[in-house]
Short mmCIF file of C-alpha atoms in Angstrom, two decimals:
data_model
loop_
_atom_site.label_atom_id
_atom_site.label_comp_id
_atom_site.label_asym_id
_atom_site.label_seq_id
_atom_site.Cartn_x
_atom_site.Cartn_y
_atom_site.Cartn_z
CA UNK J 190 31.58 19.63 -8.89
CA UNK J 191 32.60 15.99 -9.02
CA UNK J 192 30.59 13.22 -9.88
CA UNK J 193 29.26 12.13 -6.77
CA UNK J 194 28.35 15.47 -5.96
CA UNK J 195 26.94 15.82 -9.28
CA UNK J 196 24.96 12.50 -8.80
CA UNK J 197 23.31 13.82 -5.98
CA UNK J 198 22.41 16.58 -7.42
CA UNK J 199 20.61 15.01 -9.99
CA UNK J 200 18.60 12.48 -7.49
CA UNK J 201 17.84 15.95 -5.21
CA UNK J 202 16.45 17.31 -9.02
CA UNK J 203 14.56 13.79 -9.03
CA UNK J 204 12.67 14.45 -5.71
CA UNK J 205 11.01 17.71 -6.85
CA UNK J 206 9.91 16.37 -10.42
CA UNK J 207 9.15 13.26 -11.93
CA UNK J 208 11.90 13.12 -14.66
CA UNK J 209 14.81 15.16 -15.84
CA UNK J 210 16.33 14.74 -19.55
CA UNK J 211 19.71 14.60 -20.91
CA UNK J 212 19.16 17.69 -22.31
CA UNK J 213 18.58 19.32 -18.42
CA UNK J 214 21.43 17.61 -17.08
CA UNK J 215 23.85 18.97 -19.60
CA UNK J 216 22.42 22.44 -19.03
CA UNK J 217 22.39 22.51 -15.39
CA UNK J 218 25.94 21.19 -14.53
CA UNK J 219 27.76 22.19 -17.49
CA UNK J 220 28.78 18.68 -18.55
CA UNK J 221 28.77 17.00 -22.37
CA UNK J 222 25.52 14.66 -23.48
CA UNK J 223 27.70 11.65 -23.19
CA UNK J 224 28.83 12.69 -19.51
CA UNK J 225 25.11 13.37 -18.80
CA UNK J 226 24.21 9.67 -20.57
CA UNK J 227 26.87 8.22 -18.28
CA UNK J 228 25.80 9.54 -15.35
CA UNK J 229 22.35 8.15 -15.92
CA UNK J 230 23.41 4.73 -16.39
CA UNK J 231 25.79 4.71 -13.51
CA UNK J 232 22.80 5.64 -11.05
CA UNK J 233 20.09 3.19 -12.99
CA UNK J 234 22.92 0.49 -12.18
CA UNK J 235 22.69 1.70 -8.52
CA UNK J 236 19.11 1.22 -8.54
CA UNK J 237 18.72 4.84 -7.48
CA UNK J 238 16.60 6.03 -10.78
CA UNK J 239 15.27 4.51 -13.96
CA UNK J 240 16.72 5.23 -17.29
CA UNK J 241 14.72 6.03 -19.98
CA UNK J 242 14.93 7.26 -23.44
CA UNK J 243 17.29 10.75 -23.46
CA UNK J 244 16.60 11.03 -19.74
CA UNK J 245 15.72 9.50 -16.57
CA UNK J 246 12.92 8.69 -14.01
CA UNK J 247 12.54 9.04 -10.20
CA UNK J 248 11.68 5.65 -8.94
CA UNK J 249 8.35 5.18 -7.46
CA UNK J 250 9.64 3.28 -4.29
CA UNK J 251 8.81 3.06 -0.28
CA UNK J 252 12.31 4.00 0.63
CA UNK J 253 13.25 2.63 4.40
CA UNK J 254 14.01 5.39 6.29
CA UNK J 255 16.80 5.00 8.61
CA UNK J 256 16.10 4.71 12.47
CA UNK J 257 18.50 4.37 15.19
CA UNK J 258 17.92 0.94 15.10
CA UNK J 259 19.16 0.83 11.64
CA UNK J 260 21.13 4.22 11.72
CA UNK J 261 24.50 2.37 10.26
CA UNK J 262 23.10 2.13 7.06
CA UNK J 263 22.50 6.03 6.33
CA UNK J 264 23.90 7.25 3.69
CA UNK J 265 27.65 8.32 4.17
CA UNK J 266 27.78 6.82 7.64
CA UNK J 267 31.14 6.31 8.13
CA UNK J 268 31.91 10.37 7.43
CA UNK J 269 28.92 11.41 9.35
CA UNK J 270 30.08 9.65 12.35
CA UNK J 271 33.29 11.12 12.34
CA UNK J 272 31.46 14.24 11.94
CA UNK J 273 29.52 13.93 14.75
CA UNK J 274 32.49 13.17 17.13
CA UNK J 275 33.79 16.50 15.88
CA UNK J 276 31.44 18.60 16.35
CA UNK J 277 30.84 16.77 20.22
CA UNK J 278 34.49 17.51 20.41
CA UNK J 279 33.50 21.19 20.42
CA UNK J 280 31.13 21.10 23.71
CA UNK J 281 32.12 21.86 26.91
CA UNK J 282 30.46 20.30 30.56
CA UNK J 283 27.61 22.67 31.37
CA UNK J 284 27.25 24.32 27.71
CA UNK J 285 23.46 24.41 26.53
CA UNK J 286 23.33 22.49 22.34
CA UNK J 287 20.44 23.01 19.83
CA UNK J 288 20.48 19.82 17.67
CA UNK J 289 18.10 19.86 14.88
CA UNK J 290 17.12 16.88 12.78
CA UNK J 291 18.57 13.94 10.74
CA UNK J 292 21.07 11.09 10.76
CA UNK J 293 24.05 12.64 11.18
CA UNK J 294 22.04 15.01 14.50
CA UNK J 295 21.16 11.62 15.52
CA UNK J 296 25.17 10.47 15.82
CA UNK J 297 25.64 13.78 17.53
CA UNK J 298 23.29 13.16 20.02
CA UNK J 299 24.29 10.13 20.67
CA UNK J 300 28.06 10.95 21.46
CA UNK J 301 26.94 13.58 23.88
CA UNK J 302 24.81 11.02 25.60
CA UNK J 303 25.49 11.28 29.22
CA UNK J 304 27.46 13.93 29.59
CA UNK J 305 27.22 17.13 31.26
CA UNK J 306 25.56 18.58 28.16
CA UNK J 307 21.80 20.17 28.20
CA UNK J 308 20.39 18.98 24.68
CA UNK J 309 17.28 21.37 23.18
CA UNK J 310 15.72 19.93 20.01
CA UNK J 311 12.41 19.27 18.36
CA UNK J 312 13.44 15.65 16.77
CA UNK J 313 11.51 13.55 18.41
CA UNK J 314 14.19 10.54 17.83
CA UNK J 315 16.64 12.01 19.46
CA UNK J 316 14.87 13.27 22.33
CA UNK J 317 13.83 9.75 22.21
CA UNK J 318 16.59 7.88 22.45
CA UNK J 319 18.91 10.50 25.22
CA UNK J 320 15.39 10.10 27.81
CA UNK J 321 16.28 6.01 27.12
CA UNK J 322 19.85 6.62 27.79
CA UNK J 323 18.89 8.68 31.21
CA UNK J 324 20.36 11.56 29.98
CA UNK J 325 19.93 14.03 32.29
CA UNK J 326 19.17 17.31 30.65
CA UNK J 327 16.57 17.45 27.80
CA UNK J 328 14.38 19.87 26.58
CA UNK J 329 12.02 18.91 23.83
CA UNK J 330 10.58 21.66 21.52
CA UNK J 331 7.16 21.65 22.01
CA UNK J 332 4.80 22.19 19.05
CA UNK J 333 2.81 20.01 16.97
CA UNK J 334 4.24 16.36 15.71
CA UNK J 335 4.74 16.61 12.24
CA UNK J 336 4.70 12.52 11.60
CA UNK J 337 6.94 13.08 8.02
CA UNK J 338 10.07 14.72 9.51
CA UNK J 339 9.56 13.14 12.96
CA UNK J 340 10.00 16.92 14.79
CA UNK J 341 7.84 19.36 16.81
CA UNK J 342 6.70 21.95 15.06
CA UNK J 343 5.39 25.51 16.59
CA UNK J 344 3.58 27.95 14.17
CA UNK J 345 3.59 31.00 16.39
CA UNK J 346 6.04 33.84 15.93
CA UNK J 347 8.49 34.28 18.18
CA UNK J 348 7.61 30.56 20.07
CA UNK J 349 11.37 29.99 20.98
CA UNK J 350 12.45 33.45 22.07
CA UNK J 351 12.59 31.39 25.80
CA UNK J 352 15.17 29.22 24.74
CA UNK J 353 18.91 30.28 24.32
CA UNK J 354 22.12 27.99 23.59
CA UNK J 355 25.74 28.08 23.49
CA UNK J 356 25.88 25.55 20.01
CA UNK J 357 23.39 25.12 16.98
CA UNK J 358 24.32 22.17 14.94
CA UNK J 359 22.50 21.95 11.83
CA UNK J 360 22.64 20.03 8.49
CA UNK J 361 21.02 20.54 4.71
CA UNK J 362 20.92 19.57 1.54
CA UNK J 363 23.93 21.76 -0.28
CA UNK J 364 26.37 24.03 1.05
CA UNK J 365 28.24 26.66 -1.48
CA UNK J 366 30.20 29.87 -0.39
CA UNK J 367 26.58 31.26 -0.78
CA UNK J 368 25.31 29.79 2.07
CA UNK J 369 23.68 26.42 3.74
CA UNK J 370 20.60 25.35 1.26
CA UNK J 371 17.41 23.31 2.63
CA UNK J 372 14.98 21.63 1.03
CA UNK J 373 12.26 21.15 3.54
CA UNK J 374 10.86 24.19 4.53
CA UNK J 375 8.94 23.36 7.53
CA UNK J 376 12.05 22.43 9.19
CA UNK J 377 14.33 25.16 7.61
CA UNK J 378 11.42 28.00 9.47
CA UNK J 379 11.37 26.07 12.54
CA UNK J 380 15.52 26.17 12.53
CA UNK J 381 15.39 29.69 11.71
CA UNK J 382 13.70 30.93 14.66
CA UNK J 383 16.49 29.61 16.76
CA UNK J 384 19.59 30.99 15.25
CA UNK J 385 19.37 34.40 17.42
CA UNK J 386 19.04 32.77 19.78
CA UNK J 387 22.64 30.82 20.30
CA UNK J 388 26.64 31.78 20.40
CA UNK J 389 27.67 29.58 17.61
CA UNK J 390 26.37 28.38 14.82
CA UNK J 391 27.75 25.21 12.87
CA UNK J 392 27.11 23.40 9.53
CA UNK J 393 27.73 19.52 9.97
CA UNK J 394 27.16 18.32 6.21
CA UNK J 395 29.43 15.05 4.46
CA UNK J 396 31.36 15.66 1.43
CA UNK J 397 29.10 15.04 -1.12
CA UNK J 398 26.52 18.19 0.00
CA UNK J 399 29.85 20.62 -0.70
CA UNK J 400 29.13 22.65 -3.66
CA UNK J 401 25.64 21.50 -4.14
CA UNK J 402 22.78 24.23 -4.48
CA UNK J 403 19.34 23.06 -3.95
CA UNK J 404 16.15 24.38 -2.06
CA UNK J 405 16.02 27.44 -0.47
CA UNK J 406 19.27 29.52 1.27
CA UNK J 407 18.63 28.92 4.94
CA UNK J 408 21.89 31.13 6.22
CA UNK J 409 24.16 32.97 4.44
CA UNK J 410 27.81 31.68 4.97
CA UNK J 411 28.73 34.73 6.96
CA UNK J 412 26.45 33.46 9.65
CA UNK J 413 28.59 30.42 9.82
CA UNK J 414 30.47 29.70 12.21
CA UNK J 415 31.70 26.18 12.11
CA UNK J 416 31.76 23.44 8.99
CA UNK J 417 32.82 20.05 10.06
CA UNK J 418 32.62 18.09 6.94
CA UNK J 419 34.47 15.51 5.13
CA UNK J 420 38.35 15.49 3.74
CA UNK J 421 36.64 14.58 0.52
CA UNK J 422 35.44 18.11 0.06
CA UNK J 423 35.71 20.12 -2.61
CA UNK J 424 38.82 22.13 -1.47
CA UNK J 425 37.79 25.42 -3.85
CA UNK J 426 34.78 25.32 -2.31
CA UNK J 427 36.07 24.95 1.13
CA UNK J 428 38.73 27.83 0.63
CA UNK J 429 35.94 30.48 -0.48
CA UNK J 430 33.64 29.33 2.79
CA UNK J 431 37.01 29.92 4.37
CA UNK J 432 37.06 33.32 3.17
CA UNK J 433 34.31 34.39 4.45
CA UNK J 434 35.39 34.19 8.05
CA UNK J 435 34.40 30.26 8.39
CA UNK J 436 36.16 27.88 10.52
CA UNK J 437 36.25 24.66 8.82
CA UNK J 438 37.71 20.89 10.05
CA UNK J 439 38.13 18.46 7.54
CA UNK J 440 37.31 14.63 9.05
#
């Protein structure tokens, strides 16, 4: 694990509890106290957590959440986009895509706009901005709106068994040779429900989310299709994903 991978692992530790000492760090990832001390500073420079005494602080903050009127300053932009014109690259006219939610979904939706492409999801952005685009085939996952993650969400067992698609593009918080890991599980159910239901599925996660295990496992890597992610990947990683019958692109 590098250290951006390992930074982010340490803000995703941040947004399930308060604080997280030197002492956890060094445990956790395997690193010195002085590595774990640096690492701290580094992000308290960033503005991302507050240092304290032998630890650190998540900062109480009203984060602005991206939008797609603001969607080019997401986090990792730049890789997600070429992510998303990827994974576009992989739909034919007439195929039937499940896109599920978040920023780089969002780019994905956005370079199938107007094509021959039916687009089923349950983000409400999305769905959003293809109807304001006239795109011509849309189906929105009904369900109750779930104001947090912006998405439709449908308690009942077996609510999507109608629906069928050729793709399934999904994202999440870590990927290992384990599996994809989530960390909301409202949306990681709601996902779930629709995997038996396509051909393919595939990961779209940036660099930094290689090698990172957080949350719960939503799919095992065998069920894996596809990983479009970014050249800055941690190759070992990457090679044992590989070897479990993945087809990876680098971006």
């Amino acid at each position: 694990m590098n250290e951006s991978q390992r930074h982010h692992e340490i803000l995703s530790l941040l947004e399930q509890q308060q604080m997280i000492t030197v002492a956890n760090i060094t445990h956790q990832f395997d690193v010195s106290p002085a590595t774990a001390r640096r690492d701290i500073s580094k992000l308290d420079e960033q503005g991302k957590l507050k240092k304290i005494r032998n630890g650190a602080e998540r900062l109480i903050t009203t984060k602005e959440m991206w939008s797609p009127l603001n969607i080019n300053s997401a986090t990792n932009y730049k890789e997600k986009a070429k992510i998303a014109i990827k994974a576009a690259e992989l739909c034919n006219s007439g195929d039937s895509v499940v896109i599920n939610c978040g920023s780089t979904a969002f780019l994905l939706g956005r370079e199938l706009a107007g094509q021959d492409i039916q687009v089923i999801t349950n983000y409400f952005p999305l769905a959003n901005y293809l109807i304001n685009e006239d795109h011509d085939d849309v189906i929105i996952i009904g369900g109750q709106y779930n104001k947090a993650q912006n998405i439709f969400l449908n308690p009942t067992p077996n609510a999507l068994e109608g629906y069928a698609g050729n793709w399934m593009f999904t994202s999440g918080k870590g990927l290992t040779e384990q599996g994809l890991f989530k960390t909301n599980m409202l949306t990681a159910v709601a996902e779930q429900q629709m995997i038996e239901q396509i051909d393919k599925l595939v990961v779209v996660v940036d660099s930094s989310k290689i090698g990172v295990r957080t949350g719960m496992l939503f799919c095992q890597s065998e069920q894996i299709d596809i990983l479009i992610t970014g050249k800055d990947a941690n190759p070992n990683v990457i090679k044992a994903i590989e070897n479990k019958g993945t087809k990876v692109y680098l971006v």
